[in-house]
Amino acid sequence: MSTSPSRVMVGALALTLFAGGGVLGGQLTPATAQPGPAAVAPATDPVRSGRLDLGAPDLPEARSTRVLQSGVTLTEISRGGADAHLVWTVEALIPASSSSPDPDAPPRSISDEGSARAQADRLAAKGFPARVERVAQPQTADVPAGTLGYRVRLGSYPTKAGAGAANARLAAAGEHASSVYTGWDGTPTDRGPWHLKVVTLDPRAFHGTLGASYGPDLHDRETTSELSRDAGATVGVNAGFFVLDPAAGAPGDPAGVGVYRGQLLSEPTNGRPALVLHNDGSRTGVERLTWQGKVSVNGRGVGRLDGVNRVPGLIRNCGGDASDSPTALPLHDVTCTDDSEIVAFTSQFGTRTPSGPGREVVVDARHVVRSANAERGTPLAPGLTAVQATGASADVLAAVHVGDRLDVTAGLVGEDGHARATDPGTTIVNGGPQLMQGGRERITQQRDGMVHPGDPSFAYGWVVKRNPRTFGGVDAHGRTVIVTVDGRSTDDLGLSIPEAADVARSLGLVDAINLDGGGSTTMAVGGQVVNHPSDATGERPVGDALLVLPTRR
């Protein structure tokens, strides 16, 4: 890549962002605000010298901290070690049975107790002794503790190869299963190992720039290390959720809010939390955002804007409006649909807008219509904005002609209902669920879409089980803290969502949000990956990355 940092992080817009009553967090100040006095390390710094509330309480723990640039440190934490109690096993998929709440449901990792016992009995009859295990739902802010469901497992093996051989025998008998390591179950008494990397940015000593990059355009993915090297970043960490599957939209698009250098380039998943950052490293926070947008032609409002820089009709992670199916609420890793939408595209989206039936109007920087087309899909040069409409909404653009004035306005709205202004120093990336609020653990599992009605397997794999995690927030001293935790191996167990909240609290964060994790979890220092991404193919290309740059821009 040869893209300059300025192209990575900013571009021309014909879309107007409204400001109005209030600012993000009520604390936005101009990007030129100067940092305060030189940093003084807190007398008790839980990042450098604390202990993690993770696994058995007596585990050994080692920490080392180095300065990456003025005001920025990297602390590496290792906790625990090899645990002889952890083994490999085989987990069978459970078909629906007559006792299942949904007899037509596909096979799942966990199910109701009756279906699980029926599967265990069926496997035993085939010569595969199986056991049924209860899976607990941990207490979160909006989901009570209880039984999430039941899983069916077979055997105990010291190696992955042994579990794989058993799995192959099951497959030959027409069964479906997977090899799993019991260290990924999230058992609180496990002894590790865990490896964390913690970046701490103190605005009192920081003289660089904190922001984010999505690469040359939103529509395409780059690795975190590529984005870091291209921008000359001291540190880069993967950021928000993004579209991965072309069937869910344009790969690389943020799957939720995206504000870069103050420009709203992707609308929020309504009501979900977002990480709000400022280029001088101050006033980092977590806020729940919605948005408003409209389209006007020759001064007359003609329609509501449904989205920004995404394929019309596909709303990844849902959280849109009442016309979306199956829900207007956030629903993680689900793509909601709507056959009648109006979506605006800026030149940051890519060189060409999505193609398909509907109508499209292209507007220049003076808001004058340059072209009006009966099909969607056109090249989009810098400085131009396109508005696409599908289904019944296409009628809104039917009477628009070249030379008309078309205005698109869009802006963020806070949880208090007031508009939230963003200045050029503001970055906002999406995430969820919330982990910490006001110094207390507050995991909003259901509110943020990590509960799938009728499918406990989703919460089992996403919330309860351990995975690589990336999360960030702010501590009581006003420092920005960004954390990566490796996982999905026997050498790196990863974290469950409740454990991520425990670790955030242990590190002194008062407000924190989970960011994209799993195979996306990556940290690069000086453009080189310093953690162990879990994908078998290596570092995963992502939608955007948080960057710490060495100089003020």
Coordinates of C-alpha atoms in Angstrom, one line a residue:
M1 CA 0.0 0.0 0.0
S2 CA 1.2 3.5 -0.7
T3 CA -1.8 5.5 0.6
S4 CA -0.8 8.6 2.5
P5 CA -2.1 9.1 6.0
S6 CA -4.2 12.0 4.9
R7 CA -6.0 9.9 2.4
V8 CA -6.5 7.1 4.9
M9 CA -8.2 9.2 7.4
V10 CA -10.0 12.1 5.6
G11 CA -11.8 12.9 2.4
A12 CA -14.2 15.3 0.8
L13 CA -17.9 15.2 1.6
A14 CA -21.0 16.6 0.0
L15 CA -23.0 15.1 2.8
T16 CA -23.7 17.6 5.6
L17 CA -23.3 16.7 9.2
F18 CA -25.6 18.6 11.5
A19 CA -24.4 19.8 14.9
G20 CA -27.0 21.2 17.2
G21 CA -27.8 20.9 20.9
G22 CA -24.9 19.2 22.6
V23 CA -21.6 17.4 21.9
L24 CA -20.3 13.9 22.2
G25 CA -20.1 13.2 25.9
G26 CA -20.9 16.9 26.5
Q27 CA -17.1 17.5 26.5
L28 CA -15.9 18.0 23.0
T29 CA -13.4 20.8 22.6
P30 CA -11.6 22.0 19.5
A31 CA -8.9 19.6 18.1
T32 CA -6.3 22.3 18.7
A33 CA -6.7 22.0 22.5
Q34 CA -3.2 21.6 24.1
P35 CA -2.3 18.8 26.5
G36 CA -2.0 19.5 30.1
P37 CA 1.2 19.2 32.3
A38 CA 3.6 16.4 31.9
A39 CA 2.3 13.0 33.0
V40 CA 3.0 11.7 36.4
A41 CA 2.4 8.0 36.8
P42 CA -0.3 7.2 39.3
A43 CA 1.0 6.1 42.7
T44 CA -0.9 2.9 42.3
D45 CA -1.1 1.9 38.6
P46 CA -3.2 -1.3 38.1
V47 CA -1.8 -1.6 34.5
R48 CA 1.8 -1.8 35.6
S49 CA 1.7 -3.3 39.0
G50 CA -1.8 -4.7 39.7
R51 CA -3.0 -8.3 39.5
L52 CA -5.7 -9.7 37.2
D53 CA -9.0 -11.1 38.5
L54 CA -8.6 -14.0 36.1
G55 CA -8.5 -17.8 36.7
A56 CA -7.5 -19.3 40.0
P57 CA -6.4 -16.5 42.5
D58 CA -3.0 -18.0 43.3
L59 CA -1.7 -17.9 39.7
P60 CA 1.8 -16.5 38.9
E61 CA 1.8 -13.3 37.0
A62 CA 4.5 -11.4 35.2
R63 CA 4.4 -7.8 33.8
S64 CA 6.8 -5.7 31.8
T65 CA 6.3 -2.2 30.6
R66 CA 8.1 -0.2 27.9
V67 CA 7.6 3.4 26.6
L68 CA 6.7 3.5 22.9
Q69 CA 6.6 7.3 22.6
S70 CA 5.9 10.2 25.0
G71 CA 2.8 9.4 26.9
V72 CA 2.3 5.9 25.4
T73 CA 3.4 2.6 27.1
L74 CA 3.0 -1.0 26.3
T75 CA 2.5 -3.4 29.2
E76 CA 2.7 -7.2 28.5
I77 CA 1.1 -9.5 31.0
S78 CA 1.5 -13.2 31.3
R79 CA -0.7 -15.0 33.8
G80 CA -0.8 -18.7 34.8
G81 CA 0.8 -21.6 32.9
A82 CA 0.1 -25.1 31.7
D83 CA -2.9 -26.7 33.4
A84 CA -2.9 -30.5 33.5
H85 CA -6.6 -30.6 34.1
L86 CA -7.3 -29.2 30.6
V87 CA -7.8 -31.7 27.8
W88 CA -9.2 -32.1 24.4
T89 CA -12.7 -33.5 23.9
V90 CA -15.3 -34.0 21.1
E91 CA -18.5 -31.9 21.2
A92 CA -21.4 -33.3 19.1
L93 CA -24.0 -31.2 17.4
I94 CA -27.5 -31.8 18.9
P95 CA -30.4 -32.3 16.5
A96 CA -33.8 -31.0 17.5
S97 CA -36.0 -33.6 19.1
S98 CA -39.7 -33.9 20.1
S99 CA -38.8 -32.2 23.4
S100 CA -37.1 -29.2 21.7
P101 CA -38.9 -25.8 21.7
D102 CA -38.4 -25.7 18.0
P103 CA -38.4 -29.2 16.4
D104 CA -37.5 -27.7 13.0
A105 CA -34.3 -26.0 14.3
P106 CA -30.9 -27.1 12.8
P107 CA -28.4 -29.0 14.9
R108 CA -26.7 -26.8 17.5
S109 CA -23.8 -26.9 20.0
I110 CA -26.1 -26.7 23.0
S111 CA -29.9 -27.3 23.3
D112 CA -32.5 -28.1 25.9
E113 CA -31.8 -31.0 28.3
G114 CA -34.2 -33.4 26.7
S115 CA -32.7 -33.0 23.2
A116 CA -29.2 -33.3 24.6
R117 CA -30.0 -36.5 26.5
A118 CA -31.7 -38.0 23.4
Q119 CA -28.6 -37.3 21.4
A120 CA -26.3 -38.8 24.0
D121 CA -28.5 -42.0 24.1
R122 CA -28.5 -42.2 20.3
L123 CA -24.7 -41.9 20.2
A124 CA -24.3 -44.6 23.0
A125 CA -26.5 -46.9 20.9
K126 CA -24.0 -46.5 18.0
G127 CA -21.1 -47.4 20.3
F128 CA -20.1 -43.8 21.3
P129 CA -20.5 -43.3 25.1
A130 CA -21.4 -39.7 25.6
R131 CA -22.0 -37.4 28.5
V132 CA -24.4 -34.5 28.9
E133 CA -23.0 -31.3 30.5
R134 CA -24.9 -28.3 31.8
V135 CA -23.8 -24.9 30.4
A136 CA -24.3 -22.0 32.8
Q137 CA -25.4 -18.5 31.7
P138 CA -23.4 -16.0 33.8
Q139 CA -25.1 -13.0 35.4
T140 CA -24.9 -9.9 33.3
A141 CA -26.6 -6.6 33.5
D142 CA -29.6 -7.7 31.5
V143 CA -29.5 -11.5 31.5
P144 CA -30.0 -13.4 34.8
A145 CA -27.7 -16.2 35.9
G146 CA -29.1 -19.6 35.1
T147 CA -28.9 -22.6 32.7
L148 CA -28.1 -21.6 29.1
G149 CA -28.5 -25.1 27.8
Y150 CA -26.8 -28.5 27.7
R151 CA -24.0 -29.9 25.5
V152 CA -23.0 -33.4 24.5
R153 CA -19.4 -34.4 24.7
L154 CA -17.4 -37.6 24.1
G155 CA -14.0 -38.7 25.5
S156 CA -11.0 -37.0 27.0
Y157 CA -7.8 -36.8 25.0
P158 CA -4.3 -35.3 25.9
T159 CA -3.8 -34.1 22.3
K160 CA -5.8 -32.5 19.5
A161 CA -4.9 -35.3 17.3
G162 CA -6.5 -37.8 19.6
A163 CA -9.7 -35.8 19.6
G164 CA -9.5 -35.5 15.8
A165 CA -9.3 -39.2 15.4
A166 CA -12.4 -39.7 17.5
N167 CA -14.2 -37.0 15.6
A168 CA -13.3 -38.8 12.3
R169 CA -14.9 -42.0 13.7
L170 CA -18.1 -40.0 14.5
A171 CA -18.2 -38.5 11.1
A172 CA -17.9 -41.9 9.5
A173 CA -21.0 -42.9 11.5
G174 CA -22.9 -39.9 10.1
E175 CA -22.5 -37.7 13.1
H176 CA -21.4 -34.0 13.2
A177 CA -19.0 -32.8 15.9
S178 CA -15.9 -30.7 16.6
S179 CA -12.7 -31.0 18.6
V180 CA -12.6 -28.6 21.4
Y181 CA -10.1 -27.7 24.2
T182 CA -11.7 -27.6 27.7
G183 CA -9.6 -24.5 28.5
W184 CA -11.8 -22.5 26.2
D185 CA -14.9 -23.3 28.3
G186 CA -14.5 -20.3 30.6
T187 CA -14.2 -22.3 33.9
P188 CA -13.3 -19.8 36.6
T189 CA -10.7 -22.0 38.3
D190 CA -8.6 -22.7 35.2
R191 CA -4.9 -22.0 35.6
G192 CA -4.1 -20.5 32.1
P193 CA -2.1 -19.5 30.4
W194 CA -3.1 -16.0 29.3
H195 CA -1.2 -13.4 27.5
L196 CA -2.3 -9.7 27.3
K197 CA -0.9 -6.6 25.7
V198 CA -2.1 -3.3 27.2
V199 CA -1.5 0.1 25.5
T200 CA -1.9 3.0 27.8
L201 CA -2.0 6.6 26.5
D202 CA -1.7 9.4 28.9
P203 CA -3.0 12.7 27.4
R204 CA -0.9 14.8 29.9
A205 CA 2.3 13.6 28.1
F206 CA 1.0 12.6 24.7
H207 CA 2.1 14.8 21.8
G208 CA 1.0 12.5 18.9
T209 CA -2.3 11.8 17.3
L210 CA -4.9 9.2 18.3
G211 CA -7.3 8.2 15.5
A212 CA -8.3 5.4 13.2
S213 CA -7.8 4.2 9.6
Y214 CA -10.0 2.3 7.3
G215 CA -7.4 2.2 4.5
P216 CA -7.8 3.6 1.0
D217 CA -11.5 3.1 1.1
L218 CA -14.3 1.6 3.2
H219 CA -15.1 -1.1 0.7
D220 CA -12.1 -3.4 1.1
R221 CA -10.1 -4.8 4.0
E222 CA -6.5 -4.4 5.0
T223 CA -4.6 -6.0 7.9
T224 CA -3.9 -4.0 11.1
S225 CA -0.2 -4.1 10.4
E226 CA -0.7 -2.8 6.9
L227 CA -2.8 0.1 8.1
S228 CA -0.2 0.8 10.8
R229 CA 2.8 0.8 8.4
D230 CA 1.0 2.9 5.8
A231 CA 0.2 5.6 8.4
G232 CA 3.6 5.4 10.1
A233 CA 1.8 4.5 13.4
T234 CA 3.6 3.7 16.6
V235 CA 0.8 1.3 17.6
G236 CA -2.1 -0.1 15.7
V237 CA -4.9 -2.3 17.1
N238 CA -7.9 -3.7 15.3
A239 CA -11.1 -1.7 16.0
G240 CA -14.8 -2.2 15.2
F241 CA -17.0 -4.9 13.7
F242 CA -17.2 -5.0 9.9
V243 CA -18.8 -6.8 7.0
L244 CA -17.0 -10.0 6.2
D245 CA -19.3 -11.9 3.9
P246 CA -20.3 -10.3 0.5
A247 CA -23.8 -11.6 1.1
A248 CA -24.0 -9.3 4.1
G249 CA -22.9 -6.1 2.3
A250 CA -19.6 -4.7 1.1
P251 CA -16.7 -6.5 2.8
G252 CA -14.8 -4.0 5.0
D253 CA -17.7 -1.7 5.7
P254 CA -18.1 -0.9 9.4
A255 CA -20.9 -2.9 10.9
G256 CA -22.0 0.0 13.0
V257 CA -20.9 3.6 13.6
G258 CA -17.8 4.9 12.0
V259 CA -16.6 8.5 12.5
Y260 CA -13.1 9.4 11.1
R261 CA -11.6 12.9 11.5
G262 CA -15.1 14.1 12.5
Q263 CA -16.8 12.7 9.4
L264 CA -19.8 10.3 9.9
L265 CA -19.0 7.6 7.3
S266 CA -21.1 4.8 8.7
E267 CA -24.3 5.0 10.7
P268 CA -24.7 3.5 14.2
T269 CA -26.3 0.2 15.1
N270 CA -28.9 2.2 17.0
G271 CA -28.4 2.1 20.7
R272 CA -25.2 0.1 20.8
P273 CA -22.2 1.5 22.6
A274 CA -19.3 3.1 20.7
L275 CA -15.8 4.1 21.7
V276 CA -15.3 7.8 21.4
L277 CA -11.7 9.1 20.9
H278 CA -10.0 12.5 20.3
N279 CA -6.8 13.1 18.5
D280 CA -5.0 14.5 21.5
G281 CA -5.8 11.4 23.6
S282 CA -8.1 13.3 26.0
R283 CA -11.8 12.7 26.9
T284 CA -12.0 9.1 25.7
G285 CA -15.4 7.7 26.6
V286 CA -18.2 5.2 25.7
E287 CA -21.5 6.5 24.5
R288 CA -24.7 4.9 23.1
L289 CA -25.6 6.6 19.8
T290 CA -28.4 6.7 17.3
W291 CA -28.6 9.0 14.3
Q292 CA -30.9 11.0 12.1
G293 CA -30.7 11.7 8.4
K294 CA -32.8 13.1 5.6
V295 CA -32.8 13.9 1.9
S296 CA -34.1 17.2 0.5
V297 CA -34.6 18.2 -3.1
N298 CA -34.8 21.9 -4.0
G299 CA -35.3 22.8 -0.3
R300 CA -38.1 20.3 0.3
G301 CA -37.7 17.2 2.4
V302 CA -38.4 14.1 0.4
G303 CA -37.3 11.2 2.5
R304 CA -35.6 9.7 5.5
L305 CA -32.0 8.6 5.1
D306 CA -31.6 4.9 6.0
G307 CA -27.8 4.5 5.8
V308 CA -24.4 5.8 4.9
N309 CA -21.9 3.9 2.8
R310 CA -23.5 0.4 2.9
V311 CA -25.3 -1.8 0.4
P312 CA -29.0 -0.8 0.4
G313 CA -31.2 -3.4 2.0
L314 CA -28.5 -5.1 4.1
I315 CA -28.1 -4.0 7.7
R316 CA -25.3 -5.9 9.3
N317 CA -25.9 -6.4 13.1
C318 CA -29.3 -4.9 12.6
G319 CA -30.3 -2.0 14.8
G320 CA -31.9 0.0 12.0
D321 CA -35.6 1.0 11.9
A322 CA -39.1 -0.6 12.2
S323 CA -39.1 -1.4 8.5
D324 CA -36.2 -3.8 8.8
S325 CA -36.6 -7.6 9.1
P326 CA -36.5 -9.5 11.4
T327 CA -35.9 -6.7 14.0
A328 CA -35.1 -3.1 14.5
L329 CA -33.0 -4.0 17.6
P330 CA -29.3 -4.8 17.6
L331 CA -28.7 -8.5 16.8
H332 CA -25.1 -9.4 16.5
D333 CA -23.8 -11.3 13.5
V334 CA -27.2 -11.2 11.8
T335 CA -27.9 -9.2 8.6
C336 CA -31.3 -7.6 8.7
T337 CA -33.0 -6.7 5.4
D338 CA -35.2 -3.9 4.0
D339 CA -36.3 -3.8 0.4
S340 CA -37.0 -0.1 0.4
E341 CA -34.2 2.2 1.5
I342 CA -32.3 5.4 0.8
V343 CA -28.6 5.2 1.3
A344 CA -25.9 7.9 0.7
F345 CA -22.4 7.2 -0.5
T346 CA -19.3 9.4 -0.1
S347 CA -16.2 9.1 -2.1
Q348 CA -14.6 7.3 0.9
F349 CA -16.8 4.2 0.1
G350 CA -14.8 3.2 -2.9
T351 CA -14.3 3.9 -6.6
R352 CA -17.8 2.6 -7.5
T353 CA -21.1 2.5 -5.7
P354 CA -23.1 -0.8 -5.4
S355 CA -24.9 -1.9 -8.5
G356 CA -28.5 -3.2 -8.8
P357 CA -32.1 -2.1 -9.5
G358 CA -33.4 1.2 -8.1
R359 CA -32.3 4.8 -8.7
E360 CA -29.2 6.8 -8.1
V361 CA -28.4 10.5 -8.1
V362 CA -24.9 11.9 -8.0
V363 CA -24.3 15.3 -6.4
D364 CA -21.2 17.6 -6.5
A365 CA -19.7 19.5 -3.6
R366 CA -22.2 22.4 -4.2
H367 CA -25.1 19.9 -3.7
V368 CA -26.0 20.2 -7.4
V369 CA -27.2 17.1 -9.2
R370 CA -24.7 16.0 -11.8
S371 CA -26.5 12.8 -13.0
A372 CA -29.7 10.9 -12.3
N373 CA -29.8 7.3 -13.2
A374 CA -32.5 4.6 -13.4
E375 CA -30.1 1.9 -12.2
R376 CA -27.7 1.8 -9.3
G377 CA -23.9 1.6 -9.7
T378 CA -21.6 4.4 -10.9
P379 CA -18.0 5.6 -10.5
L380 CA -17.7 8.1 -7.7
A381 CA -14.9 10.6 -7.9
P382 CA -13.5 12.5 -4.9
G383 CA -15.8 15.3 -3.9
L384 CA -19.0 13.6 -5.2
T385 CA -21.8 12.1 -3.2
A386 CA -24.3 9.5 -4.5
V387 CA -27.8 8.8 -3.2
Q388 CA -29.3 5.4 -4.0
A389 CA -32.9 4.3 -3.5
T390 CA -34.5 0.9 -3.7
G391 CA -38.0 -0.5 -3.8
A392 CA -40.8 1.9 -3.1
S393 CA -38.2 4.5 -1.9
A394 CA -36.9 4.8 -5.5
D395 CA -40.0 6.9 -6.2
V396 CA -38.4 9.6 -4.1
L397 CA -35.6 10.1 -6.7
A398 CA -37.8 9.6 -9.8
A399 CA -38.5 13.3 -10.2
V400 CA -34.9 14.5 -9.5
H401 CA -33.2 16.0 -12.6
V402 CA -29.7 17.2 -13.4
G403 CA -29.3 20.8 -12.1
D404 CA -31.6 20.3 -9.1
R405 CA -30.3 20.9 -5.6
L406 CA -30.1 17.8 -3.5
D407 CA -29.1 18.0 0.2
V408 CA -28.3 15.1 2.4
T409 CA -28.0 15.8 6.1
A410 CA -27.0 13.3 8.8
G411 CA -25.8 13.4 12.3
L412 CA -25.5 11.5 15.6
V413 CA -27.9 11.6 18.5
G414 CA -27.0 10.7 22.0
E415 CA -28.9 8.7 24.5
D416 CA -30.4 11.9 25.9
G417 CA -32.0 12.7 22.5
H418 CA -29.7 15.6 21.8
A419 CA -27.6 16.0 18.6
R420 CA -23.9 15.1 19.1
A421 CA -21.5 17.3 17.2
T422 CA -18.1 16.0 16.1
D423 CA -15.1 18.1 15.3
P424 CA -12.2 17.1 13.0
G425 CA -10.3 15.6 15.9
T426 CA -13.1 13.0 16.7
T427 CA -12.9 9.3 16.0
I428 CA -15.7 6.9 16.9
V429 CA -15.6 3.2 16.3
N430 CA -18.3 0.6 16.9
G431 CA -18.3 -2.3 19.3
G432 CA -20.3 -4.1 22.0
P433 CA -21.2 -5.3 24.5
Q434 CA -20.4 -2.6 27.1
L435 CA -18.1 -4.0 29.8
M436 CA -17.7 -1.2 32.3
Q437 CA -19.8 1.9 33.2
G438 CA -19.0 4.4 35.8
G439 CA -16.4 2.2 37.5
R440 CA -18.6 -0.9 37.7
E441 CA -18.9 -4.0 35.6
R442 CA -22.0 -3.6 33.4
I443 CA -22.2 -6.2 30.6
T444 CA -25.2 -5.3 28.4
Q445 CA -25.4 -8.7 26.7
Q446 CA -29.0 -8.7 25.5
R447 CA -29.3 -5.0 24.8
D448 CA -26.4 -5.1 22.5
G449 CA -27.6 -8.1 20.5
M450 CA -25.6 -11.0 21.9
V451 CA -28.7 -13.0 22.8
H452 CA -30.3 -14.7 19.9
P453 CA -33.9 -15.7 20.7
G454 CA -34.4 -19.4 20.5
D455 CA -30.7 -20.1 19.9
P456 CA -28.6 -20.4 23.0
S457 CA -25.7 -21.7 20.9
F458 CA -24.8 -18.1 19.9
A459 CA -24.4 -16.8 23.5
Y460 CA -22.5 -20.0 24.3
G461 CA -19.9 -19.5 21.6
W462 CA -19.8 -15.7 21.7
V463 CA -20.2 -14.7 25.3
V464 CA -19.6 -17.8 27.5
K465 CA -16.7 -19.4 25.8
R466 CA -13.2 -18.0 25.7
N467 CA -12.0 -16.2 22.5
P468 CA -9.4 -13.7 21.5
R469 CA -10.6 -10.3 22.6
T470 CA -9.9 -6.7 21.9
F471 CA -11.4 -4.0 24.2
G472 CA -10.8 -0.4 25.1
G473 CA -11.9 2.4 27.4
V474 CA -10.7 5.0 29.9
D475 CA -9.4 4.7 33.4
A476 CA -9.9 6.9 36.4
H477 CA -6.8 9.1 35.5
G478 CA -8.3 9.9 32.0
R479 CA -5.9 7.6 30.2
T480 CA -7.0 5.7 27.1
V481 CA -6.4 1.9 27.6
I482 CA -6.6 -0.6 24.7
V483 CA -6.1 -4.3 25.3
T484 CA -5.6 -7.4 23.2
V485 CA -5.8 -10.9 24.6
D486 CA -4.8 -13.9 22.5
G487 CA -6.9 -17.1 22.4
R488 CA -8.1 -20.2 20.6
S489 CA -4.9 -22.2 21.4
T490 CA -3.6 -24.3 24.2
D491 CA -1.0 -21.6 24.9
D492 CA -3.5 -18.7 24.9
L493 CA -6.9 -19.5 26.4
G494 CA -8.6 -16.1 25.6
L495 CA -11.4 -14.6 27.6
S496 CA -15.1 -15.0 28.0
I497 CA -17.1 -11.7 27.9
P498 CA -17.5 -11.8 31.7
E499 CA -13.7 -12.4 32.1
A500 CA -13.1 -9.4 29.7
A501 CA -15.1 -7.2 32.1
D502 CA -13.2 -8.6 35.1
V503 CA -9.9 -7.9 33.4
A504 CA -11.0 -4.4 32.4
R505 CA -11.9 -3.7 36.0
S506 CA -8.6 -5.2 37.2
L507 CA -6.7 -2.8 34.9
G508 CA -8.5 0.2 36.4
L509 CA -10.9 1.0 33.5
V510 CA -14.0 2.9 34.6
D511 CA -15.7 2.8 31.2
A512 CA -15.0 0.1 28.6
I513 CA -16.4 -1.5 25.5
N514 CA -15.7 -4.8 23.8
L515 CA -14.4 -4.3 20.2
D516 CA -14.1 -6.8 17.4
G517 CA -12.2 -9.9 18.5
G518 CA -11.6 -13.5 17.5
G519 CA -9.4 -13.8 14.4
S520 CA -9.4 -10.0 14.1
T521 CA -7.6 -9.4 17.4
T522 CA -4.2 -7.9 16.4
M523 CA -1.7 -5.5 17.8
A524 CA 1.1 -4.0 15.7
V525 CA 4.0 -2.0 17.1
G526 CA 6.1 -0.1 14.6
G527 CA 4.1 -1.9 11.9
Q528 CA 5.0 -5.4 13.1
V529 CA 2.5 -7.8 14.7
V530 CA 3.4 -8.4 18.4
N531 CA 0.6 -10.8 19.4
H532 CA -0.6 -14.1 18.0
P533 CA -3.6 -13.7 15.7
S534 CA -5.7 -16.9 15.8
D535 CA -6.7 -17.5 12.2
A536 CA -4.9 -20.4 10.6
T537 CA -4.1 -18.3 7.6
G538 CA -2.4 -15.6 9.8
E539 CA -3.3 -12.0 10.3
R540 CA -6.9 -11.2 9.3
P541 CA -7.7 -8.2 7.1
V542 CA -10.1 -5.9 9.0
G543 CA -12.4 -3.0 8.4
D544 CA -10.5 -0.4 10.5
A545 CA -7.8 0.0 13.1
L546 CA -7.1 2.3 16.0
L547 CA -3.8 4.1 15.4
V548 CA -1.4 6.0 17.7
L549 CA 0.8 8.3 15.5
P550 CA 4.0 9.8 16.7
T551 CA 3.3 13.4 15.8
R552 CA 0.3 15.8 16.1
R553 CA -1.7 16.0 12.9

